Coordinates of C-alpha atoms in Angstrom, one line a residue:
M7 CA -13.9 32.2 8.5
G8 CA -14.3 31.4 11.9
A9 CA -14.1 27.6 13.1
R10 CA -16.6 25.2 12.0
A11 CA -18.7 23.2 14.5
E12 CA -18.1 19.2 14.6
V13 CA -19.1 17.6 11.3
R14 CA -21.7 14.9 11.3
Y15 CA -22.1 12.1 8.6
G16 CA -25.8 12.7 7.7
L17 CA -27.8 11.0 4.7
G18 CA -30.0 12.3 2.4
Y19 CA -29.0 15.8 2.4
Q20 CA -28.4 16.7 -1.2
N21 CA -29.2 20.4 -1.0
Y22 CA -25.5 22.5 -0.1
G23 CA -26.9 25.3 1.7
D24 CA -28.8 22.9 4.5
M25 CA -25.6 20.8 4.6
M26 CA -23.4 23.6 5.6
R27 CA -25.7 24.8 7.8
N28 CA -26.1 21.5 9.5
H29 CA -22.3 21.2 9.8
I30 CA -22.8 17.5 7.7
F31 CA -19.8 16.0 6.3
Y32 CA -18.8 17.1 2.9
I33 CA -15.8 16.6 0.4
D34 CA -14.7 19.9 -1.4
K35 CA -16.2 19.6 -5.1
T36 CA -16.9 23.3 -5.7
D37 CA -13.6 23.2 -8.1
F38 CA -16.4 21.8 -10.4
I39 CA -17.8 25.5 -10.7
R40 CA -14.7 26.9 -12.0
E41 CA -14.0 24.2 -14.1
W42 CA -17.6 24.1 -15.6
W43 CA -18.1 28.1 -15.7
N44 CA -14.4 29.0 -17.5
Q45 CA -14.9 25.7 -19.9
G46 CA -17.4 28.3 -21.5
D47 CA -19.9 26.0 -23.1
S48 CA -23.2 27.3 -23.9
V49 CA -24.9 24.2 -22.7
T50 CA -23.4 21.3 -20.7
L51 CA -24.7 17.6 -20.5
I52 CA -22.9 15.7 -18.0
T53 CA -24.1 12.0 -17.2
R54 CA -23.2 10.0 -14.2
P55 CA -24.5 6.7 -12.5
R56 CA -27.0 7.5 -10.0
R57 CA -25.8 8.0 -6.7
F58 CA -22.8 9.9 -7.5
G59 CA -23.5 13.3 -6.1
K60 CA -25.2 15.1 -9.3
T61 CA -28.4 16.6 -7.4
L62 CA -25.6 17.9 -4.7
N63 CA -23.4 19.6 -7.2
M64 CA -26.3 20.9 -8.8
S65 CA -27.5 22.6 -5.9
T66 CA -24.3 23.5 -4.8
V67 CA -24.0 25.5 -8.1
E68 CA -27.2 27.1 -7.9
C69 CA -26.1 28.3 -4.4
F70 CA -23.6 29.8 -5.6
F71 CA -24.8 31.9 -8.7
S72 CA -28.3 32.6 -7.4
N73 CA -29.4 35.7 -6.3
R74 CA -31.7 34.5 -4.0
Y75 CA -28.6 33.4 -2.0
Q76 CA -26.6 37.1 -2.5
G77 CA -24.5 37.8 0.2
R78 CA -24.0 33.9 1.7
G79 CA -20.2 34.1 0.7
D80 CA -19.9 32.4 4.0
L81 CA -21.1 29.6 2.8
F82 CA -18.3 29.2 0.3
E83 CA -15.2 30.7 2.5
G84 CA -12.4 28.3 2.9
R85 CA -13.8 26.3 -0.4
K86 CA -11.6 25.9 -3.4
V87 CA -14.3 28.5 -5.5
W88 CA -13.2 31.1 -3.0
E89 CA -10.0 30.9 -3.5
E90 CA -10.0 33.4 -6.9
E91 CA -11.6 36.9 -6.0
G92 CA -13.3 36.7 -9.8
F93 CA -15.4 34.1 -8.4
R94 CA -15.7 35.4 -5.1
A95 CA -17.5 38.5 -7.1
L96 CA -20.1 36.1 -9.1
Q97 CA -21.4 34.7 -6.1
G98 CA -25.2 35.4 -5.7
T99 CA -25.3 37.5 -9.1
Y100 CA -27.7 35.4 -11.5
P101 CA -31.3 34.4 -11.7
V102 CA -31.2 30.7 -11.8
I103 CA -33.6 28.2 -12.8
F104 CA -33.3 24.5 -10.8
L105 CA -35.6 21.8 -11.5
S106 CA -34.7 18.2 -10.5
F107 CA -36.6 15.2 -12.4
A108 CA -35.5 12.8 -9.6
G109 CA -39.3 12.5 -8.6
V110 CA -40.7 12.3 -11.8
K111 CA -42.1 9.0 -12.0
P112 CA -45.7 7.2 -13.5
L113 CA -48.5 6.7 -11.4
Y114 CA -48.9 2.8 -12.4
G115 CA -46.7 -0.1 -12.5
G116 CA -48.7 -2.1 -15.3
R117 CA -46.5 -2.6 -18.4
N118 CA -49.1 -3.9 -20.8
D119 CA -52.6 -2.6 -20.5
E120 CA -52.6 0.7 -23.3
K121 CA -54.8 2.8 -21.3
E122 CA -52.5 2.1 -18.0
R123 CA -49.6 3.1 -20.7
T124 CA -51.2 6.0 -21.6
D125 CA -52.2 7.0 -18.1
N126 CA -48.5 6.6 -16.7
A127 CA -47.5 9.1 -19.7
E128 CA -50.2 11.8 -18.7
S129 CA -48.8 11.4 -15.0
V130 CA -45.1 11.8 -16.1
K131 CA -46.0 15.3 -18.1
D132 CA -48.3 16.3 -15.1
A133 CA -45.4 15.7 -13.0
V134 CA -43.4 18.1 -14.9
K135 CA -45.9 20.5 -15.2
Q136 CA -46.1 20.7 -11.3
L137 CA -42.3 21.2 -11.2
L138 CA -42.9 24.4 -13.3
T139 CA -45.9 25.4 -11.8
D140 CA -43.6 25.7 -8.7
I141 CA -40.6 27.3 -10.3
Y142 CA -43.0 30.1 -11.4
K143 CA -44.9 30.3 -8.1
M144 CA -41.1 31.2 -6.6
H145 CA -40.7 33.9 -9.3
K146 CA -44.6 35.5 -8.7
D147 CA -43.6 38.4 -7.3
I148 CA -41.7 39.7 -10.1
M149 CA -44.9 39.9 -11.8
K150 CA -45.7 43.1 -9.7
S151 CA -43.4 45.3 -11.6
D152 CA -44.7 47.4 -14.8
L153 CA -41.5 45.6 -16.6
F154 CA -44.5 43.1 -17.2
D155 CA -48.0 43.8 -19.3
E156 CA -51.3 41.7 -19.1
D157 CA -50.5 39.3 -21.9
D158 CA -46.9 38.2 -19.5
R159 CA -49.3 37.9 -16.6
A160 CA -51.3 35.9 -18.2
F161 CA -49.0 33.5 -19.7
F162 CA -47.6 33.2 -15.3
R163 CA -51.4 32.2 -14.7
S164 CA -51.4 29.8 -17.5
V165 CA -48.3 28.0 -16.2
R166 CA -49.8 28.0 -12.7
D167 CA -53.7 27.5 -13.5
D168 CA -54.3 25.4 -16.5
M169 CA -51.2 24.1 -18.6
S170 CA -51.5 22.8 -21.8
D171 CA -48.4 20.8 -23.2
R172 CA -47.1 23.1 -25.9
T173 CA -47.1 25.9 -22.9
A174 CA -45.1 23.5 -20.9
Q175 CA -42.7 23.2 -23.6
T176 CA -42.2 26.7 -23.9
A177 CA -42.3 27.5 -20.3
L178 CA -38.7 28.0 -19.4
R179 CA -37.6 29.7 -22.4
R180 CA -40.2 32.5 -21.1
L181 CA -39.4 32.8 -17.8
C182 CA -35.7 33.1 -18.6
G183 CA -37.2 36.5 -20.5
Y184 CA -38.8 37.6 -17.6
L185 CA -36.1 37.1 -15.8
E186 CA -33.6 38.9 -17.5
R187 CA -35.9 41.2 -18.3
Y188 CA -36.8 41.9 -14.3
Y189 CA -32.9 41.4 -13.2
G190 CA -31.1 42.8 -16.2
K191 CA -28.9 39.2 -16.1
K192 CA -29.6 36.2 -18.1
A193 CA -31.0 33.2 -16.6
I194 CA -28.7 30.1 -15.6
V195 CA -30.7 27.3 -16.1
L196 CA -30.2 24.0 -14.0
L197 CA -32.0 20.7 -14.8
D198 CA -31.1 17.3 -12.9
E199 CA -31.8 13.9 -13.7
Y200 CA -33.3 15.3 -16.7
D201 CA -33.5 11.3 -18.2
T202 CA -35.4 9.9 -15.3
P203 CA -38.8 10.2 -16.8
M204 CA -37.8 8.7 -20.2
L205 CA -36.0 5.5 -18.0
E206 CA -39.1 5.0 -16.7
A207 CA -41.2 5.5 -20.1
W208 CA -39.0 2.6 -21.5
L209 CA -39.0 0.2 -18.1
S210 CA -42.9 1.0 -18.4
H211 CA -43.5 0.7 -22.1
F212 CA -45.1 4.3 -23.0
W213 CA -41.8 5.6 -24.3
D214 CA -43.4 6.7 -28.0
Q215 CA -46.2 8.5 -25.7
V216 CA -44.0 10.9 -24.0
I217 CA -40.8 11.2 -26.3
S218 CA -42.2 14.0 -28.6
F219 CA -43.5 15.8 -25.2
F220 CA -39.6 15.8 -23.8
K221 CA -37.9 16.6 -27.3
G222 CA -40.1 19.7 -27.8
F223 CA -39.2 20.4 -23.8
F224 CA -35.6 20.5 -24.3
V225 CA -35.5 22.1 -27.7
N226 CA -37.5 25.3 -26.4
T227 CA -35.4 25.5 -23.4
F228 CA -32.0 25.3 -25.0
K229 CA -32.1 25.9 -28.8
D230 CA -31.0 29.4 -29.6
N231 CA -32.5 31.2 -26.3
A232 CA -31.0 34.5 -26.1
N233 CA -32.3 34.7 -22.7
M234 CA -29.7 32.3 -21.0
E235 CA -26.6 32.7 -19.7
R236 CA -25.7 29.1 -19.3
G237 CA -27.4 25.5 -18.9
L238 CA -26.4 23.0 -17.4
I239 CA -27.7 19.2 -17.5
T240 CA -27.2 15.9 -15.2
G241 CA -28.6 12.5 -15.7
I242 CA -27.6 9.1 -16.0
T243 CA -27.4 8.7 -19.4
R244 CA -27.1 10.5 -22.6
I245 CA -30.1 10.1 -24.5
S246 CA -29.7 9.8 -28.2
K247 CA -28.9 13.3 -30.3
E248 CA -31.2 11.7 -33.0
S249 CA -34.2 11.9 -30.7
I250 CA -34.1 14.1 -27.1
F251 CA -31.3 16.7 -28.3
S252 CA -31.2 16.3 -32.0
E253 CA -31.6 20.1 -32.6
L254 CA -29.2 21.2 -30.0
N255 CA -26.1 21.1 -32.1
H256 CA -24.6 23.6 -29.3
L257 CA -24.5 20.9 -26.8
E258 CA -21.3 19.6 -25.1
V259 CA -21.7 16.2 -23.8
V260 CA -19.6 14.9 -21.0
T261 CA -20.8 11.0 -20.3
T262 CA -19.3 8.3 -17.9
T263 CA -16.2 7.5 -20.6
S264 CA -15.4 11.0 -21.0
D265 CA -12.2 12.4 -19.0
K266 CA -13.7 15.9 -18.6
Y267 CA -14.9 16.7 -14.5
A268 CA -13.2 13.3 -13.7
T269 CA -12.8 14.2 -10.2
S270 CA -16.2 16.6 -9.4
F271 CA -18.6 13.4 -9.2
G272 CA -17.9 10.5 -6.8
F273 CA -15.0 10.8 -4.3
T274 CA -11.4 10.2 -5.4
E275 CA -9.0 7.3 -3.6
E276 CA -7.3 10.1 -2.1
E277 CA -10.3 11.9 -0.4
V278 CA -12.0 8.2 0.5
H279 CA -8.2 7.6 2.3
G280 CA -8.3 10.3 4.3
L281 CA -12.2 9.6 5.6
C282 CA -11.0 6.2 6.4
T283 CA -7.8 7.5 8.6
G284 CA -10.5 9.9 10.5
T285 CA -13.0 7.6 11.0
G286 CA -10.8 4.7 11.8
M287 CA -12.1 2.4 8.8
D288 CA -10.1 -0.1 7.2
F289 CA -9.5 1.2 4.1
R290 CA -8.4 -2.0 2.5
D291 CA -12.1 -3.0 3.2
V292 CA -13.8 -0.1 1.7
E293 CA -11.2 -0.4 -1.5
R294 CA -12.5 -4.1 -2.0
W295 CA -16.0 -2.9 -1.8
Y296 CA -16.3 0.1 -3.6
D297 CA -13.4 0.5 -5.4
G298 CA -13.4 0.2 -9.3
Y299 CA -14.8 3.2 -11.4
L300 CA -12.3 4.6 -13.5
M301 CA -12.3 8.2 -14.8
N302 CA -9.6 9.7 -16.7
G303 CA -7.4 7.0 -15.2
I304 CA -8.8 8.0 -11.9
H305 CA -10.0 5.9 -9.6
I306 CA -13.8 6.8 -8.3
Y307 CA -15.7 5.9 -5.5
N308 CA -19.4 6.1 -5.4
P309 CA -20.1 8.6 -2.4
K310 CA -23.2 7.2 -1.4
S311 CA -21.7 3.7 -0.6
V312 CA -18.5 5.4 1.3
V313 CA -20.7 7.4 3.3
D314 CA -23.0 4.9 4.3
A315 CA -20.3 2.8 5.3
V316 CA -18.5 4.8 7.4
R317 CA -21.7 6.3 9.4
R318 CA -22.4 2.2 9.9
G319 CA -18.9 1.0 10.7
K320 CA -19.7 -1.9 7.8
C321 CA -18.9 -2.2 4.3
R322 CA -21.8 -3.9 2.6
S323 CA -24.0 -3.1 -0.6
Y324 CA -25.8 0.0 0.2
W325 CA -27.4 -0.1 -3.7
T326 CA -30.1 -2.7 -2.4
G327 CA -32.1 0.0 -0.2
T328 CA -32.3 2.7 -2.6
E329 CA -32.1 1.1 -6.2
T330 CA -33.8 -1.2 -7.8
Y331 CA -32.0 -4.1 -9.7
E332 CA -35.5 -4.9 -11.9
A333 CA -33.5 -2.8 -14.7
L334 CA -30.4 -4.4 -14.0
K335 CA -32.3 -7.6 -14.7
V336 CA -34.1 -6.4 -18.0
Y337 CA -30.6 -5.5 -19.8
I338 CA -29.1 -8.3 -18.8
D339 CA -31.6 -11.1 -19.6
L340 CA -31.5 -9.5 -23.3
D341 CA -30.5 -12.5 -25.0
F342 CA -28.0 -11.3 -27.5
D343 CA -25.3 -13.7 -28.5
G344 CA -22.4 -13.7 -26.0
L345 CA -23.9 -11.3 -23.6
R346 CA -24.4 -14.1 -21.1
E347 CA -20.7 -15.4 -21.2
A348 CA -19.7 -12.0 -21.1
V349 CA -21.5 -11.4 -17.6
V350 CA -20.7 -14.5 -16.4
G351 CA -16.9 -13.7 -17.0
M352 CA -16.8 -10.6 -15.6
L353 CA -18.8 -12.0 -12.4
G354 CA -15.3 -14.1 -12.4
G355 CA -13.1 -11.2 -12.8
A356 CA -12.7 -11.0 -16.2
R357 CA -12.7 -8.0 -18.9
C358 CA -15.3 -7.5 -21.7
R359 CA -14.2 -5.4 -24.5
V360 CA -16.7 -2.9 -25.8
D361 CA -17.3 -0.7 -28.7
A362 CA -19.0 2.2 -26.8
T363 CA -19.7 4.2 -29.5
T364 CA -22.5 2.7 -31.5
S365 CA -24.6 2.6 -28.9
Q366 CA -28.0 5.1 -29.6
N367 CA -28.5 5.5 -25.5
D368 CA -32.6 5.7 -26.1
M369 CA -33.0 2.4 -23.8
T370 CA -35.0 0.9 -26.9
T371 CA -32.8 0.2 -29.4
F372 CA -30.4 -2.6 -28.9
K373 CA -29.4 -4.3 -31.9
T374 CA -25.6 -5.7 -30.3
K375 CA -23.8 -7.0 -26.8
D376 CA -21.9 -3.8 -27.0
D377 CA -25.4 -1.8 -26.8
V378 CA -26.3 -3.6 -23.9
L379 CA -22.8 -3.3 -22.2
T380 CA -22.6 0.5 -22.9
L381 CA -25.9 1.2 -20.7
L382 CA -24.8 -0.7 -18.2
I383 CA -21.7 1.2 -18.0
H384 CA -23.7 4.5 -17.8
L385 CA -26.2 3.1 -14.9
G386 CA -23.1 2.5 -13.2
Y387 CA -23.5 -1.4 -13.4
L388 CA -20.2 -1.7 -15.3
A389 CA -17.1 0.3 -15.1
Y390 CA -15.1 1.3 -18.2
D391 CA -11.6 1.7 -19.1
E392 CA -11.3 4.3 -21.7
D393 CA -7.8 3.2 -22.0
T394 CA -8.2 -0.9 -23.4
E395 CA -12.1 0.0 -24.3
E396 CA -13.0 -2.5 -21.3
A397 CA -15.9 -3.1 -19.5
F398 CA -15.5 -5.0 -16.3
I399 CA -17.5 -5.4 -12.8
P400 CA -16.1 -2.4 -10.7
N401 CA -16.6 -3.9 -6.6
Q402 CA -18.2 -6.4 -4.6
E403 CA -20.9 -4.0 -4.2
I404 CA -22.0 -4.4 -7.8
A405 CA -21.2 -7.7 -8.0
Q406 CA -23.8 -8.4 -5.3
E407 CA -26.4 -6.7 -7.4
Y408 CA -25.4 -9.1 -10.6
M409 CA -26.0 -12.1 -8.2
R410 CA -29.6 -10.6 -6.9
A411 CA -30.7 -10.1 -10.3
I412 CA -29.6 -13.7 -11.5
K413 CA -31.1 -15.2 -9.0
V414 CA -34.5 -13.8 -9.6
G415 CA -34.0 -13.8 -13.2
G416 CA -33.6 -17.9 -13.3
W417 CA -30.1 -17.9 -14.9
G418 CA -30.3 -21.9 -14.5
G419 CA -27.9 -23.0 -11.7
L420 CA -25.4 -20.3 -12.1
T421 CA -26.2 -19.3 -8.4
E422 CA -25.9 -23.0 -6.9
A423 CA -22.5 -23.1 -9.7
L424 CA -20.9 -19.7 -7.6
N425 CA -22.0 -21.3 -4.4
C426 CA -19.8 -24.3 -4.9
S427 CA -16.9 -21.9 -5.6
E428 CA -15.5 -21.8 -2.2
E429 CA -15.3 -25.4 -1.7
L430 CA -13.3 -26.0 -5.3
L431 CA -10.7 -23.2 -4.5
R432 CA -9.9 -25.3 -1.0
S433 CA -9.8 -28.2 -3.0
T434 CA -7.0 -26.2 -5.3
W435 CA -5.0 -25.3 -2.5
A436 CA -5.1 -29.2 -1.2
L437 CA -3.7 -30.3 -4.2
D438 CA -6.9 -32.3 -4.8
G439 CA -7.3 -32.3 -8.6
E440 CA -9.6 -34.9 -9.0
A441 CA -12.2 -32.9 -6.7
V442 CA -11.5 -30.0 -8.6
A443 CA -12.2 -31.8 -11.9
A444 CA -15.3 -32.7 -10.5
G445 CA -16.4 -29.3 -9.4
M446 CA -15.8 -28.3 -12.9
S447 CA -17.8 -30.8 -14.3
A448 CA -20.7 -30.0 -12.0
I449 CA -20.6 -26.1 -12.6
H450 CA -20.3 -27.0 -16.6
D451 CA -23.7 -28.9 -15.8
E452 CA -25.7 -26.6 -13.9
T453 CA -24.6 -24.1 -16.4
A454 CA -24.9 -25.5 -19.9
S455 CA -27.9 -23.4 -21.0
L456 CA -25.7 -20.7 -20.4
L457 CA -22.7 -21.9 -21.8
K458 CA -22.3 -23.2 -25.2
Y459 CA -19.9 -25.7 -24.7
N460 CA -18.2 -25.3 -28.3
N461 CA -15.3 -23.5 -27.4
E462 CA -12.3 -22.0 -25.3
N463 CA -14.1 -19.0 -24.6
S464 CA -16.7 -21.1 -22.9
L465 CA -14.2 -23.3 -20.9
T466 CA -12.6 -20.0 -19.7
C467 CA -16.0 -18.5 -18.5
T468 CA -16.0 -22.2 -16.6
V469 CA -13.3 -21.6 -14.6
L470 CA -13.6 -17.8 -13.9
M471 CA -17.3 -19.3 -12.8
A472 CA -15.1 -22.2 -10.6
Y473 CA -12.7 -19.2 -9.1
Y474 CA -15.7 -16.9 -8.2
S475 CA -14.6 -17.1 -4.8
A476 CA -10.9 -16.7 -5.4
K477 CA -11.6 -12.3 -5.1
A478 CA -11.6 -12.8 -1.3
Y479 CA -8.0 -13.5 -1.3
Y480 CA -7.1 -12.9 -4.8
M481 CA -7.0 -9.7 -6.9
N482 CA -8.7 -10.0 -10.2
P483 CA -7.6 -12.5 -12.5
I484 CA -5.1 -11.6 -15.2
M485 CA -5.8 -12.9 -18.8
E486 CA -3.0 -13.7 -21.1
L487 CA -0.5 -12.7 -18.6
P488 CA 2.4 -12.3 -20.8
S489 CA 5.3 -14.8 -19.8
G490 CA 8.3 -13.9 -21.9
K491 CA 8.0 -17.1 -24.1
D492 CA 4.5 -17.2 -24.4
Y493 CA 1.0 -16.4 -22.6
A494 CA -0.4 -18.1 -19.4
Y495 CA -4.4 -18.3 -19.6
V496 CA -5.9 -17.1 -16.2
V497 CA -3.6 -16.2 -13.6
Y498 CA -4.4 -15.5 -9.6
L499 CA -2.0 -13.3 -7.5
P500 CA -2.9 -13.2 -4.0
K501 CA -3.9 -9.8 -2.0
R502 CA -1.1 -8.8 0.6
G503 CA -1.2 -10.0 3.7
I504 CA -3.4 -13.2 2.7
G505 CA -0.3 -16.2 2.7
R506 CA -2.0 -18.1 0.0
P507 CA 0.0 -19.1 -3.1
A508 CA -0.7 -17.8 -6.8
L509 CA -2.4 -19.8 -9.2
V510 CA -1.4 -20.4 -12.7
V511 CA -4.0 -22.1 -14.7
E512 CA -3.3 -23.2 -18.1
L513 CA -6.4 -24.6 -20.0
K514 CA -6.6 -27.2 -22.7
W515 CA -9.2 -27.7 -25.5
N516 CA -9.8 -32.0 -26.1
K517 CA -6.3 -32.1 -24.8
S518 CA -4.8 -33.7 -21.5
A519 CA -4.5 -31.7 -18.0
R520 CA -0.8 -33.2 -18.0
G521 CA 0.1 -31.1 -21.2
A522 CA -1.4 -28.3 -19.7
I523 CA 0.9 -28.9 -16.7
A524 CA 3.9 -29.6 -19.6
Q525 CA 3.4 -26.1 -21.1
I526 CA 3.5 -24.4 -17.9
K527 CA 6.9 -25.8 -17.2
D528 CA 8.1 -25.6 -20.7
R529 CA 7.2 -22.3 -21.3
Q530 CA 8.4 -20.9 -17.5
Y531 CA 4.7 -19.3 -17.1
A532 CA 5.3 -19.3 -13.5
A533 CA 8.7 -17.5 -13.5
W534 CA 7.8 -14.4 -14.4
I535 CA 5.6 -14.0 -11.2
A536 CA 8.4 -15.6 -9.0
D537 CA 9.4 -12.1 -7.8
Y538 CA 5.9 -11.1 -6.9
T539 CA 4.7 -14.0 -4.3
G540 CA 5.8 -16.8 -2.3
D541 CA 4.1 -20.5 -3.0
I542 CA 3.0 -21.1 -6.7
L543 CA 0.2 -23.6 -7.5
L544 CA 0.6 -25.0 -11.3
V545 CA -3.4 -25.9 -12.3
G546 CA -3.4 -27.6 -15.4
I547 CA -7.4 -28.4 -16.6
S548 CA -8.6 -29.9 -19.4
Y549 CA -11.9 -30.7 -20.7
D550 CA -13.0 -34.0 -23.7
K551 CA -15.7 -32.7 -25.9
K552 CA -16.9 -35.9 -26.9
S553 CA -17.0 -37.2 -23.0
K554 CA -18.3 -34.0 -21.8
E555 CA -15.7 -34.5 -18.7
H556 CA -13.1 -32.3 -17.0
A557 CA -9.3 -33.6 -15.8
C558 CA -7.4 -31.5 -13.2
L559 CA -3.3 -31.7 -12.7
I560 CA -2.1 -29.5 -9.9
E561 CA 1.4 -29.1 -8.5
T562 CA 3.6 -26.6 -6.3
W563 CA 6.2 -24.9 -8.4
R564 CA 9.7 -25.1 -7.1
K565 CA 11.7 -22.0 -8.2
T566 CA 14.9 -23.6 -9.9

């Protein structure tokens, strides 16, 4: 292949062909085509958070297989998928149906009026019908063939002119049959962001009025469709099989917590490092802002955020401009036992154990804290470590979205408490235990409505809030760090090149701060990390349940 023109970093491109023609920056993900095709699954559902490259990947699949791009191998020369002769022979050889549901939104924003909910439901169905009309118009020329009779043409006209719900539900199945009859090959069906209408339906309270429509649509399209070669569906979350996909027993589901296609959606650390090297960005800044998602143990970055940072030369939250925090606010305001404390702890850098197997994933059935946390994982507001089965806030960008949602949601004085964190951290460095104790008490007072102050877990949440600002100087806190003889409760290790002391924090419930310091020394907590850092501060914090007062003692640890 000849030399490519200079690459540009463009925003808003989700069409692979357009990106190649305009020489827009692209990290090669075409190996996904080979991996997906070689799996041989009849219908595959892949879920990833929004802005992780689902639509671009679907466009790439369409561009590769669709006979509309027959003879356009130049779009793939030099790409991974072009390395095998067998795949070069597949390019441009199938009829492909590609629909994106990303723009299917309700007409109104109301949530309480029954007529408005009904109108919203009808507007969503009308938007789907318009997509079907457009795809039928794209293929209208095949009806000129003698292969089709008047009944076929009448159905074509019904899709274009006056479509009933039943016609819409069967439209893609019928189109697969028409395309195979005309081209002599079964069709590939691609449905992108399939769950956008249902997420909107739940948020606007018209779920029950559209769910049967979509169930019929997916069943008719994919169940026992003899005219379909393969089906590929993408979305943010997997709607529970008990509702949308109950009859699709051949569906291969690859969720955010699965290890399949781990590197196909989002940028890997190696890819981001190469991008930073080529553009002069400081990888450490990009890492702090956008790293954190884990797929099969691989660190994955949100590609939209990384490209935004590279184009603008600045790391900050780029979710705000394209992603509403309304859904996040709705979910974290659900007052299940321990949910708010879990969110507070994760804001402070802690992890939360999650059973991600019990959630119905239908946006309506929330029985436990785990149900909400599992959905937040699928939405991209939490990352998930499959090995430890723990959820956590992945990076600084997402932490800011939580702060926005919490501020609007009126979570007691949490915002004010976190704003005091920097001063409390500096008091710790200054060995001012009295100031730290006063800061802890103030945070307790501000957040009493959030943290039910009756156990050690609440005390831990207070400490994590108090040291929220530590994330600018320290790695994520290590909880219950193994010391050889026992466990320290919270340890903060400084980032490289920061020049700050490590913190070994021991918490005591209804005991003394001096006793906490004595325990750190007696059980040699600090010795465990002595080879990893320079100065170490021992921080003993206690809370007296009767007086509701904190005490704090801070000492510098000397290696003996």
